[in-house]
Amino acid sequence: AQQLFQRDAQTITPEALESVKAALASSDIEHKAETKKKSIPRKAAGQTWEDPTLAEWPENDYRLFCGDLGNEVNDDVLSKAFSRFPSFNMAKVVRDKRTGKTKGYGFISFANPSDIAAALKEMNGKYVGNRPIKLRKSKWQERTDFEALERSKNHNQKKPKLSKKSVLHK
């Protein structure tokens, strides 16, 4: 085993290793910049805003709402609890920006709908941290402001405006 390791160490030069690290770092920076550029219009409670955090999630995924989380549960703990499902993508615990404490809920993303059904059946009521969790199918897609998305697409195309004629009313 040591001979194989020494042979591999001779094959991979320090310069090659540094170039791979640099490429990974630049790729990570580009991904973060791309994520910042994408912001999705949202509408809830009569308000509309841009939400760049939704760009972090995979497209066309299936999500579970996970409620009744304790303050000791973070993204890693929730990810470990659901990582045994093959199509698990990511987990996110929602936290208060000011205090940093959990708001008591989070979301889990899956690529396959059969895994979401299995997770819902197996994990509902199981302890994650100090409390048993409550799982429901998420309704996140209903909150995207499709009208604002359509307006932004139309705005980006820059259609020429037609001049309007004035009409006088009596």
PDB file of C-alpha atoms in Angstrom:
ATOM      1  CA  ALA A   1       0.000   0.000   0.000  1.00  0.00           C
ATOM      2  CA  GLN A   2       2.866   2.368   0.787  1.00  0.00           C
ATOM      3  CA  GLN A   3       4.434   1.672  -2.595  1.00  0.00           C
ATOM      4  CA  LEU A   4       1.173   2.582  -4.327  1.00  0.00           C
ATOM      5  CA  PHE A   5       0.907   5.761  -2.270  1.00  0.00           C
ATOM      6  CA  GLN A   6       4.504   6.734  -3.075  1.00  0.00           C
ATOM      7  CA  ARG A   7       3.942   6.045  -6.773  1.00  0.00           C
ATOM      8  CA  ASP A   8       0.772   8.201  -6.757  1.00  0.00           C
ATOM      9  CA  ALA A   9       2.590  10.951  -4.842  1.00  0.00           C
ATOM     10  CA  GLN A  10       5.293  10.966  -7.506  1.00  0.00           C
ATOM     11  CA  THR A  11       2.692  11.086 -10.290  1.00  0.00           C
ATOM     12  CA  ILE A  12       0.868  14.104  -8.826  1.00  0.00           C
ATOM     13  CA  THR A  13       3.252  17.015  -8.632  1.00  0.00           C
ATOM     14  CA  PRO A  14       2.738  19.856  -6.137  1.00  0.00           C
ATOM     15  CA  GLU A  15       2.267  22.245  -9.073  1.00  0.00           C
ATOM     16  CA  ALA A  16      -0.528  20.094 -10.481  1.00  0.00           C
ATOM     17  CA  LEU A  17      -2.167  19.951  -7.059  1.00  0.00           C
ATOM     18  CA  GLU A  18      -1.983  23.750  -6.712  1.00  0.00           C
ATOM     19  CA  SER A  19      -3.496  24.263 -10.177  1.00  0.00           C
ATOM     20  CA  VAL A  20      -6.402  21.956  -9.311  1.00  0.00           C
ATOM     21  CA  LYS A  21      -6.978  23.842  -6.031  1.00  0.00           C
ATOM     22  CA  ALA A  22      -6.929  27.173  -7.891  1.00  0.00           C
ATOM     23  CA  ALA A  23      -9.400  25.880 -10.479  1.00  0.00           C
ATOM     24  CA  LEU A  24     -11.753  24.670  -7.745  1.00  0.00           C
ATOM     25  CA  ALA A  25     -11.528  28.005  -5.924  1.00  0.00           C
ATOM     26  CA  SER A  26     -12.289  30.023  -9.068  1.00  0.00           C
ATOM     27  CA  SER A  27     -15.166  27.681  -9.893  1.00  0.00           C
ATOM     28  CA  ASP A  28     -16.565  28.194  -6.380  1.00  0.00           C
ATOM     29  CA  ILE A  29     -16.250  31.988  -6.716  1.00  0.00           C
ATOM     30  CA  GLU A  30     -18.027  31.914 -10.091  1.00  0.00           C
ATOM     31  CA  HIS A  31     -20.812  29.768  -8.629  1.00  0.00           C
ATOM     32  CA  LYS A  32     -21.299  32.199  -5.720  1.00  0.00           C
ATOM     33  CA  ALA A  33     -21.362  35.180  -8.112  1.00  0.00           C
ATOM     34  CA  GLU A  34     -23.872  33.379 -10.318  1.00  0.00           C
ATOM     35  CA  THR A  35     -26.040  32.606  -7.288  1.00  0.00           C
ATOM     36  CA  LYS A  36     -25.966  36.266  -6.258  1.00  0.00           C
ATOM     37  CA  LYS A  37     -27.068  37.351  -9.739  1.00  0.00           C
ATOM     38  CA  LYS A  38     -30.116  35.091  -9.668  1.00  0.00           C
ATOM     39  CA  SER A  39     -32.823  36.435  -7.438  1.00  0.00           C
ATOM     40  CA  ILE A  40     -36.313  35.101  -7.611  1.00  0.00           C
ATOM     41  CA  PRO A  41     -39.290  37.412  -7.145  1.00  0.00           C
ATOM     42  CA  ARG A  42     -41.502  36.308  -4.248  1.00  0.00           C
ATOM     43  CA  LYS A  43     -44.937  37.359  -3.117  1.00  0.00           C
ATOM     44  CA  ALA A  44     -46.547  36.612   0.257  1.00  0.00           C
ATOM     45  CA  ALA A  45     -48.758  38.502   2.700  1.00  0.00           C
ATOM     46  CA  GLY A  46     -49.387  41.223   0.139  1.00  0.00           C
ATOM     47  CA  GLN A  47     -45.691  42.029  -0.244  1.00  0.00           C
ATOM     48  CA  THR A  48     -43.310  41.390  -3.144  1.00  0.00           C
ATOM     49  CA  TRP A  49     -39.522  41.066  -2.814  1.00  0.00           C
ATOM     50  CA  GLU A  50     -36.461  39.536  -4.470  1.00  0.00           C
ATOM     51  CA  ASP A  51     -35.150  36.366  -2.804  1.00  0.00           C
ATOM     52  CA  PRO A  52     -31.585  35.320  -3.773  1.00  0.00           C
ATOM     53  CA  THR A  53     -31.554  32.410  -1.288  1.00  0.00           C
ATOM     54  CA  LEU A  54     -33.859  30.352  -3.507  1.00  0.00           C
ATOM     55  CA  ALA A  55     -31.108  30.136  -6.129  1.00  0.00           C
ATOM     56  CA  GLU A  56     -29.146  27.889  -3.740  1.00  0.00           C
ATOM     57  CA  TRP A  57     -31.755  25.137  -4.075  1.00  0.00           C
ATOM     58  CA  PRO A  58     -31.733  22.626  -6.953  1.00  0.00           C
ATOM     59  CA  GLU A  59     -34.238  23.219  -9.732  1.00  0.00           C
ATOM     60  CA  ASN A  60     -37.301  20.967 -10.041  1.00  0.00           C
ATOM     61  CA  ASP A  61     -36.753  19.330  -6.673  1.00  0.00           C
ATOM     62  CA  TYR A  62     -39.294  17.951  -4.225  1.00  0.00           C
ATOM     63  CA  ARG A  63     -39.299  19.444  -0.737  1.00  0.00           C
ATOM     64  CA  LEU A  64     -40.482  18.455   2.692  1.00  0.00           C
ATOM     65  CA  PHE A  65     -41.394  20.933   5.390  1.00  0.00           C
ATOM     66  CA  CYS A  66     -39.857  19.851   8.695  1.00  0.00           C
ATOM     67  CA  GLY A  67     -41.446  21.392  11.777  1.00  0.00           C
ATOM     68  CA  ASP A  68     -40.933  21.351  15.541  1.00  0.00           C
ATOM     69  CA  LEU A  69     -37.135  21.618  15.403  1.00  0.00           C
ATOM     70  CA  GLY A  70     -35.179  22.458  18.543  1.00  0.00           C
ATOM     71  CA  ASN A  71     -32.523  25.182  18.722  1.00  0.00           C
ATOM     72  CA  GLU A  72     -29.740  22.561  18.741  1.00  0.00           C
ATOM     73  CA  VAL A  73     -30.677  21.381  15.226  1.00  0.00           C
ATOM     74  CA  ASN A  74     -28.664  22.946  12.403  1.00  0.00           C
ATOM     75  CA  ASP A  75     -28.304  22.223   8.676  1.00  0.00           C
ATOM     76  CA  ASP A  76     -25.738  19.467   9.264  1.00  0.00           C
ATOM     77  CA  VAL A  77     -27.841  17.598  11.839  1.00  0.00           C
ATOM     78  CA  LEU A  78     -30.884  17.724   9.566  1.00  0.00           C
ATOM     79  CA  SER A  79     -28.780  16.641   6.568  1.00  0.00           C
ATOM     80  CA  LYS A  80     -27.382  13.642   8.465  1.00  0.00           C
ATOM     81  CA  ALA A  81     -30.880  12.562   9.469  1.00  0.00           C
ATOM     82  CA  PHE A  82     -32.071  12.458   5.840  1.00  0.00           C
ATOM     83  CA  SER A  83     -28.859  11.599   3.968  1.00  0.00           C
ATOM     84  CA  ARG A  84     -29.680   7.877   3.913  1.00  0.00           C
ATOM     85  CA  PHE A  85     -32.274   8.517   1.184  1.00  0.00           C
ATOM     86  CA  PRO A  86     -30.605   8.146  -2.245  1.00  0.00           C
ATOM     87  CA  SER A  87     -31.956  11.306  -3.899  1.00  0.00           C
ATOM     88  CA  PHE A  88     -31.393  13.608  -0.887  1.00  0.00           C
ATOM     89  CA  ASN A  89     -30.072  17.008  -2.097  1.00  0.00           C
ATOM     90  CA  MET A  90     -29.854  19.381   0.845  1.00  0.00           C
ATOM     91  CA  ALA A  91     -31.458  20.495   4.098  1.00  0.00           C
ATOM     92  CA  LYS A  92     -31.876  23.998   5.464  1.00  0.00           C
ATOM     93  CA  VAL A  93     -32.973  25.113   8.937  1.00  0.00           C
ATOM     94  CA  VAL A  94     -34.627  28.542   8.951  1.00  0.00           C
ATOM     95  CA  ARG A  95     -33.085  30.850  11.571  1.00  0.00           C
ATOM     96  CA  ASP A  96     -33.879  34.311  12.913  1.00  0.00           C
ATOM     97  CA  LYS A  97     -31.410  36.766  11.363  1.00  0.00           C
ATOM     98  CA  ARG A  98     -31.091  38.860  14.512  1.00  0.00           C
ATOM     99  CA  THR A  99     -30.772  36.236  17.247  1.00  0.00           C
ATOM    100  CA  GLY A 100     -29.518  33.248  15.244  1.00  0.00           C
ATOM    101  CA  LYS A 101     -32.012  30.944  16.957  1.00  0.00           C
ATOM    102  CA  THR A 102     -34.017  28.524  14.895  1.00  0.00           C
ATOM    103  CA  LYS A 103     -37.548  29.488  13.990  1.00  0.00           C
ATOM    104  CA  GLY A 104     -38.509  25.875  14.622  1.00  0.00           C
ATOM    105  CA  TYR A 105     -38.738  24.659  11.052  1.00  0.00           C
ATOM    106  CA  GLY A 106     -36.688  23.795   8.002  1.00  0.00           C
ATOM    107  CA  PHE A 107     -36.843  22.256   4.533  1.00  0.00           C
ATOM    108  CA  ILE A 108     -35.401  19.101   2.993  1.00  0.00           C
ATOM    109  CA  SER A 109     -34.861  18.715  -0.752  1.00  0.00           C
ATOM    110  CA  PHE A 110     -35.080  15.462  -2.744  1.00  0.00           C
ATOM    111  CA  ALA A 111     -34.643  14.774  -6.454  1.00  0.00           C
ATOM    112  CA  ASN A 112     -37.035  11.810  -6.544  1.00  0.00           C
ATOM    113  CA  PRO A 113     -40.705  11.890  -5.437  1.00  0.00           C
ATOM    114  CA  SER A 114     -40.566   8.265  -4.229  1.00  0.00           C
ATOM    115  CA  ASP A 115     -37.850   9.234  -1.727  1.00  0.00           C
ATOM    116  CA  ILE A 116     -39.953  12.103  -0.423  1.00  0.00           C
ATOM    117  CA  ALA A 117     -42.804   9.656   0.193  1.00  0.00           C
ATOM    118  CA  ALA A 118     -40.475   7.192   1.936  1.00  0.00           C
ATOM    119  CA  ALA A 119     -38.951   9.960   4.089  1.00  0.00           C
ATOM    120  CA  LEU A 120     -42.392  11.252   5.004  1.00  0.00           C
ATOM    121  CA  LYS A 121     -43.485   7.765   6.055  1.00  0.00           C
ATOM    122  CA  GLU A 122     -40.313   6.739   7.914  1.00  0.00           C
ATOM    123  CA  MET A 123     -39.116   9.970   9.528  1.00  0.00           C
ATOM    124  CA  ASN A 124     -42.360  11.652  10.655  1.00  0.00           C
ATOM    125  CA  GLY A 125     -42.348  11.629  14.466  1.00  0.00           C
ATOM    126  CA  LYS A 126     -38.707  10.487  14.757  1.00  0.00           C
ATOM    127  CA  TYR A 127     -36.377  12.368  17.077  1.00  0.00           C
ATOM    128  CA  VAL A 128     -33.935  14.768  15.444  1.00  0.00           C
ATOM    129  CA  GLY A 129     -32.148  16.526  18.259  1.00  0.00           C
ATOM    130  CA  ASN A 130     -34.317  16.754  21.386  1.00  0.00           C
ATOM    131  CA  ARG A 131     -37.735  16.674  19.750  1.00  0.00           C
ATOM    132  CA  PRO A 132     -39.780  14.502  17.420  1.00  0.00           C
ATOM    133  CA  ILE A 133     -40.077  16.208  14.031  1.00  0.00           C
ATOM    134  CA  LYS A 134     -43.269  16.790  12.071  1.00  0.00           C
ATOM    135  CA  LEU A 135     -43.074  16.422   8.300  1.00  0.00           C
ATOM    136  CA  ARG A 136     -45.420  17.776   5.627  1.00  0.00           C
ATOM    137  CA  LYS A 137     -45.151  18.206   1.879  1.00  0.00           C
ATOM    138  CA  SER A 138     -43.885  21.726   1.196  1.00  0.00           C
ATOM    139  CA  LYS A 139     -45.964  24.270  -0.727  1.00  0.00           C
ATOM    140  CA  TRP A 140     -42.952  26.360  -1.793  1.00  0.00           C
ATOM    141  CA  GLN A 141     -43.790  26.474  -5.524  1.00  0.00           C
ATOM    142  CA  GLU A 142     -47.021  28.324  -4.850  1.00  0.00           C
ATOM    143  CA  ARG A 143     -45.081  31.298  -3.428  1.00  0.00           C
ATOM    144  CA  THR A 144     -43.112  32.217  -6.558  1.00  0.00           C
ATOM    145  CA  ASP A 145     -44.388  35.442  -8.103  1.00  0.00           C
ATOM    146  CA  PHE A 146     -44.792  34.274 -11.698  1.00  0.00           C
ATOM    147  CA  GLU A 147     -46.172  37.660 -12.804  1.00  0.00           C
ATOM    148  CA  ALA A 148     -42.961  39.397 -11.694  1.00  0.00           C
ATOM    149  CA  LEU A 149     -40.864  36.742 -13.438  1.00  0.00           C
ATOM    150  CA  GLU A 150     -42.822  37.303 -16.653  1.00  0.00           C
ATOM    151  CA  ARG A 151     -42.422  41.087 -16.345  1.00  0.00           C
ATOM    152  CA  SER A 152     -38.676  40.749 -15.856  1.00  0.00           C
ATOM    153  CA  LYS A 153     -38.405  38.487 -18.908  1.00  0.00           C
ATOM    154  CA  ASN A 154     -40.385  40.951 -20.993  1.00  0.00           C
ATOM    155  CA  HIS A 155     -38.357  43.856 -19.619  1.00  0.00           C
ATOM    156  CA  ASN A 156     -35.090  42.159 -20.559  1.00  0.00           C
ATOM    157  CA  GLN A 157     -36.235  41.717 -24.162  1.00  0.00           C
ATOM    158  CA  LYS A 158     -36.597  45.531 -24.522  1.00  0.00           C
ATOM    159  CA  LYS A 159     -39.490  45.800 -26.930  1.00  0.00           C
ATOM    160  CA  PRO A 160     -39.731  49.132 -28.750  1.00  0.00           C
ATOM    161  CA  LYS A 161     -42.488  51.316 -27.338  1.00  0.00           C
ATOM    162  CA  LEU A 162     -45.180  52.605 -29.631  1.00  0.00           C
ATOM    163  CA  SER A 163     -46.104  56.254 -29.341  1.00  0.00           C
ATOM    164  CA  LYS A 164     -49.555  56.789 -27.871  1.00  0.00           C
ATOM    165  CA  LYS A 165     -51.878  59.362 -29.315  1.00  0.00           C
ATOM    166  CA  SER A 166     -53.481  61.795 -26.921  1.00  0.00           C
ATOM    167  CA  VAL A 167     -57.213  61.598 -26.558  1.00  0.00           C
ATOM    168  CA  LEU A 168     -59.132  64.513 -25.162  1.00  0.00           C
ATOM    169  CA  HIS A 169     -62.242  63.793 -23.146  1.00  0.00           C
ATOM    170  CA  LYS A 170     -65.171  66.202 -22.856  1.00  0.00           C
TER     171      LYS A 170
END
